[in-house]
Amino acid sequence: MSRTVTYSPAHTLVPTYECFNRCTYCNFRTAPGKSPWMELAHAEKQLQALQGTGTIEILILSGEVHPQSPRRTAWFQRIYDLCSLALSLGFLPHTNAGPLSFEEMALLKEVNVSMGLMLEQLTPKLLETVHRHAPSKVPERRLQQLEWAGQLQIPFTTGLLLGIGETPDDWRDTLEAIASIHCRWGHIQEVILQPHSPGSQQISKGSAFSPEQLPEVVALARQILPPAITLQIPPNLVQQPELLLACLQAGGRDLGGIGLRDEVNPDYPHPHYRALAEILQPASWHLVRRLPVYPQYDSWLPVRLRTAVTHWRNRRSRCPY
């Protein structure tokens, strides 16, 4: 069994926090029109300050503008421009901006080495509870995004949000759906297993997902998903070292993007990678950096992106982390 655990040195840019969904557990959203959009000049200053720090991935993480909104085109253009800016300054973009059209995804493929969208849970009963006011959380729409990503050969990350009213049978159904789509297209590089962790900004406090259950979910995911899919565990949401190690023993192999701030869970700061290495080392796990695209997908990338990825792979080989 490999004793390697990966992480991505990452920084998040948020084009806007506004979102037309109102998920009751969200700690990210502001109401439409209440969040100024990130200006390119401001983003450029942030990115220039990160040059030479070892940061590789720029996560473009946005709230959602309604597909029929007259502002949708401008919103999408801002995301595209932020990705292009990150590329021009030597970083590798990864976008997660909610469900997109096939045409929007095709355009973003030009400026992203990978993309993502959480399935969360496929059970429709959540549309009556936590997703009652979240039109883009309709399961079929999110599954369509995964299918389109496969058709477009976009390396993709998805995942489960745990503890929002689902059952263990729902975990299985969602994992089996991911496995089925991956078997058709071979494009799912990571599945995140994210325990719901209540924060200070959400509408309904709800209860946290019991972290003691997470190794069980990891083991189930490893049983259902193809071996090529990496399981990602957010270490800021699994704060007990022994549970994090149990998740790795059960099949987790990645700790996700590690940066200054978890925008989705702002009450739970990311640990520094050195602190993580100190937890892992006594158990003989070795922490190494990775890129936001896995090597088996390099050939899917447009030439410009493939060149940028090759540059980072050569740098990473000289400095594991």
XYZ file of C-alpha atoms in Angstrom:
321
model
C 0.000 0.000 0.000
C 1.315 3.438 -0.950
C 2.107 5.639 2.049
C 1.943 8.886 0.053
C -0.606 11.591 0.850
C -0.937 14.594 -1.444
C -2.088 18.191 -1.089
C -2.348 21.161 -3.424
C -0.689 24.464 -2.414
C -3.628 26.686 -3.316
C -5.118 30.143 -3.143
C -8.804 30.976 -3.667
C -10.169 33.854 -5.720
C -13.866 34.611 -5.253
C -15.395 36.483 -8.220
C -18.525 37.054 -6.107
C -20.148 35.683 -2.969
C -23.625 36.429 -4.267
C -25.734 33.387 -5.075
C -29.328 32.844 -6.122
C -29.440 29.585 -4.114
C -30.219 29.683 -0.407
C -28.909 26.420 1.057
C -29.619 26.455 4.778
C -26.118 25.258 5.729
C -24.139 27.710 3.559
C -21.411 29.850 5.146
C -20.326 31.422 1.849
C -23.354 33.091 0.250
C -24.532 36.676 0.174
C -27.784 37.795 -1.462
C -27.766 38.806 -5.150
C -26.536 42.359 -5.559
C -25.001 42.429 -2.057
C -21.482 41.314 -2.961
C -19.178 43.426 -5.131
C -17.475 41.439 -7.853
C -13.716 40.967 -7.644
C -11.900 43.419 -9.878
C -9.110 42.087 -12.079
C -6.676 44.681 -10.746
C -7.297 43.493 -7.184
C -6.865 39.865 -8.213
C -3.638 40.712 -10.007
C -2.170 42.229 -6.827
C -3.078 39.118 -4.849
C -1.547 36.810 -7.428
C 1.631 38.842 -7.836
C 2.152 38.617 -4.066
C 1.889 34.811 -4.324
C 4.552 34.429 -7.000
C 7.562 32.596 -5.621
C 5.675 31.285 -2.552
C 5.151 27.757 -3.879
C 1.446 28.287 -4.551
C 0.414 26.263 -7.596
C -3.377 26.114 -7.791
C -5.686 29.093 -8.076
C -9.195 27.982 -7.159
C -11.817 30.186 -8.797
C -14.748 29.650 -6.434
C -17.878 31.649 -7.130
C -21.411 32.117 -6.002
C -23.942 31.548 -8.756
C -25.688 34.124 -10.940
C -28.977 32.773 -12.254
C -28.705 31.287 -15.770
C -31.451 33.635 -17.007
C -30.029 36.739 -15.332
C -28.944 39.575 -17.668
C -25.726 39.623 -15.599
C -24.848 35.985 -16.349
C -22.661 36.810 -19.375
C -20.647 39.403 -17.446
C -20.289 37.017 -14.493
C -18.999 34.241 -16.713
C -16.602 36.626 -18.455
C -15.188 37.689 -15.068
C -14.512 34.047 -14.198
C -12.867 33.435 -17.569
C -10.717 36.568 -17.209
C -9.597 35.584 -13.697
C -8.529 32.182 -14.994
C -6.611 33.791 -17.864
C -4.940 36.192 -15.447
C -3.861 33.366 -13.139
C -2.403 31.469 -16.088
C -0.527 34.524 -17.348
C 1.120 34.905 -13.937
C 2.289 31.303 -13.821
C -0.447 29.556 -11.813
C -2.789 26.666 -12.657
C -6.523 27.516 -12.430
C -9.286 25.206 -11.227
C -12.862 26.537 -11.366
C -15.890 25.580 -9.294
C -18.742 27.976 -10.044
C -21.848 25.824 -9.799
C -23.674 24.245 -12.745
C -22.576 25.653 -16.103
C -23.864 25.218 -19.619
C -22.060 22.918 -22.034
C -20.827 26.005 -23.936
C -19.545 27.673 -20.749
C -17.655 24.537 -19.773
C -16.126 24.234 -23.237
C -14.838 27.803 -22.998
C -13.453 27.342 -19.478
C -11.592 24.226 -20.618
C -9.304 26.626 -22.510
C -8.116 28.285 -19.275
C -8.510 25.594 -16.577
C -6.398 22.513 -16.005
C -9.336 20.972 -14.114
C -12.787 21.885 -12.863
C -15.183 20.767 -10.168
C -18.715 20.589 -8.826
C -19.901 18.883 -5.652
C -22.778 16.467 -6.151
C -23.358 16.717 -2.372
C -26.181 14.119 -2.251
C -28.488 12.804 -4.953
C -31.516 12.088 -2.787
C -34.411 14.344 -3.925
C -35.784 14.582 -0.375
C -33.235 17.337 0.359
C -35.145 19.564 -2.078
C -37.813 19.670 0.632
C -35.390 20.619 3.405
C -31.889 22.104 3.104
C -32.193 22.668 -0.661
C -35.772 23.942 -0.671
C -34.610 27.331 -1.965
C -31.684 26.072 -4.052
C -32.780 25.518 -7.676
C -29.332 24.488 -8.900
C -29.149 21.631 -6.375
C -31.589 19.524 -8.421
C -29.653 16.230 -8.622
C -30.248 15.644 -12.342
C -28.751 19.019 -13.206
C -25.574 18.313 -11.294
C -25.237 14.851 -12.772
C -25.525 16.469 -16.212
C -22.511 18.625 -15.343
C -20.435 15.534 -14.655
C -21.543 13.964 -17.940
C -20.651 17.096 -19.913
C -17.259 17.275 -18.223
C -16.618 13.739 -19.391
C -17.717 14.477 -22.940
C -15.438 17.534 -23.006
C -12.497 15.621 -21.467
C -12.223 17.964 -18.490
C -10.389 16.458 -15.498
C -12.987 16.766 -12.765
C -13.415 16.844 -8.997
C -16.731 16.132 -7.303
C -17.772 15.000 -3.862
C -20.273 14.296 -1.128
C -21.406 16.693 1.585
C -22.113 14.551 4.633
C -24.587 15.240 7.415
C -27.197 17.393 5.668
C -30.125 15.019 6.163
C -29.097 12.042 4.058
C -28.796 8.376 5.058
C -26.011 5.814 4.551
C -28.051 4.395 1.657
C -27.915 7.869 0.083
C -24.102 7.842 0.370
C -24.066 4.591 -1.554
C -26.416 5.887 -4.251
C -24.341 9.029 -4.793
C -21.057 7.127 -4.900
C -22.493 4.588 -7.346
C -23.662 7.405 -9.619
C -20.157 8.911 -9.629
C -18.622 5.513 -10.350
C -21.034 4.931 -13.235
C -20.251 8.278 -14.881
C -16.511 7.767 -14.430
C -16.735 4.329 -16.053
C -18.209 6.009 -19.141
C -15.699 8.846 -19.448
C -12.739 8.208 -17.113
C -12.483 11.860 -16.049
C -13.172 11.941 -12.284
C -9.794 12.468 -10.663
C -10.951 13.176 -7.091
C -13.971 12.680 -4.855
C -14.138 14.881 -1.754
C -15.756 13.474 1.384
C -16.709 16.640 3.246
C -18.309 16.449 6.697
C -20.808 19.231 7.326
C -19.299 21.491 9.980
C -21.665 24.217 11.261
C -20.437 27.777 10.867
C -21.401 31.215 12.062
C -23.006 32.443 8.823
C -25.465 29.687 7.969
C -29.241 30.109 8.115
C -29.967 26.936 10.058
C -27.419 25.721 12.572
C -28.186 22.054 12.134
C -25.820 19.482 13.569
C -22.299 18.559 12.584
C -21.540 15.304 10.845
C -19.978 13.036 13.424
C -16.293 12.802 12.485
C -16.154 9.334 14.016
C -18.274 8.152 11.066
C -15.950 9.509 8.407
C -13.581 6.498 8.196
C -16.673 4.359 7.523
C -17.666 6.623 4.620
C -14.105 6.571 3.276
C -14.072 2.775 3.344
C -17.429 2.647 1.564
C -16.229 5.090 -1.093
C -13.059 3.100 -1.630
C -15.165 -0.045 -2.058
C -17.521 1.539 -4.630
C -15.353 3.936 -6.634
C -12.799 2.813 -9.236
C -9.227 2.675 -7.867
C -8.109 5.500 -10.189
C -10.284 8.011 -8.310
C -8.475 9.625 -5.380
C -10.394 10.208 -2.148
C -9.911 13.642 -0.617
C -10.334 14.421 3.099
C -10.430 18.111 4.210
C -8.036 18.192 7.191
C -9.467 21.429 8.621
C -12.782 19.599 9.103
C -11.169 16.513 10.672
C -9.287 18.119 13.506
C -8.530 15.034 15.587
C -5.211 13.598 14.323
C -6.250 10.022 15.090
C -9.384 10.372 12.937
C -7.440 11.868 10.067
C -5.045 8.926 10.216
C -8.004 6.524 10.347
C -9.392 8.115 7.188
C -6.073 7.583 5.441
C -5.940 3.996 6.611
C -9.440 3.506 5.177
C -8.385 4.766 1.745
C -8.071 8.571 1.762
C -5.003 9.783 -0.136
C -5.395 13.539 -0.590
C -5.908 16.542 1.683
C -7.115 18.988 -0.956
C -6.129 22.588 -1.436
C -4.219 24.087 1.487
C -4.146 27.882 1.583
C -4.766 30.863 3.808
C -8.551 30.473 4.054
C -11.267 27.930 3.401
C -13.891 30.159 1.802
C -16.603 27.499 2.075
C -15.852 26.838 5.765
C -14.365 30.134 6.996
C -14.756 29.132 10.661
C -12.290 26.277 10.126
C -8.814 27.516 9.106
C -6.595 25.283 7.026
C -3.698 23.766 8.959
C -0.228 24.569 7.641
C 1.237 21.776 5.554
C 4.146 21.452 8.002
C 1.698 20.765 10.848
C 0.058 18.108 8.696
C 3.415 16.539 7.900
C 4.133 16.310 11.622
C 0.864 14.430 12.155
C 1.488 12.049 9.266
C 5.181 11.325 9.670
C 5.037 9.193 12.878
C 2.527 6.933 11.097
C 4.887 6.667 8.083
C 2.700 8.722 5.739
C 4.636 11.029 3.427
C 3.093 14.367 2.458
C 3.866 15.634 -1.055
C 2.647 18.485 -3.205
C 0.542 17.872 -6.265
C -0.877 19.863 -9.152
C -4.624 20.451 -9.631
C -4.497 18.089 -12.611
C -3.354 14.492 -12.242
C -0.638 13.237 -14.654
C -2.893 10.794 -16.495
C -4.931 13.750 -17.780
C -2.098 15.927 -19.085
C -2.745 14.809 -22.661
C -6.326 16.128 -22.473
C -5.134 19.709 -21.973
C -4.795 22.360 -24.686
C -1.167 23.053 -25.627
C -0.912 26.263 -23.585
C -2.091 24.510 -20.435
C 0.042 21.436 -21.075
C 3.118 23.663 -21.285
C 2.266 25.328 -17.966
C 1.682 21.953 -16.315
C 4.988 20.557 -17.600
C 6.767 23.558 -16.117
C 5.247 22.874 -12.683
C 5.901 19.137 -12.863
C 9.577 19.843 -13.508
C 9.695 22.274 -10.565
C 7.871 19.887 -8.230
C 10.309 17.075 -8.979
C 13.076 19.245 -7.564
C 11.133 20.065 -4.377
C 8.572 17.489 -3.099
C 6.971 20.021 -0.725
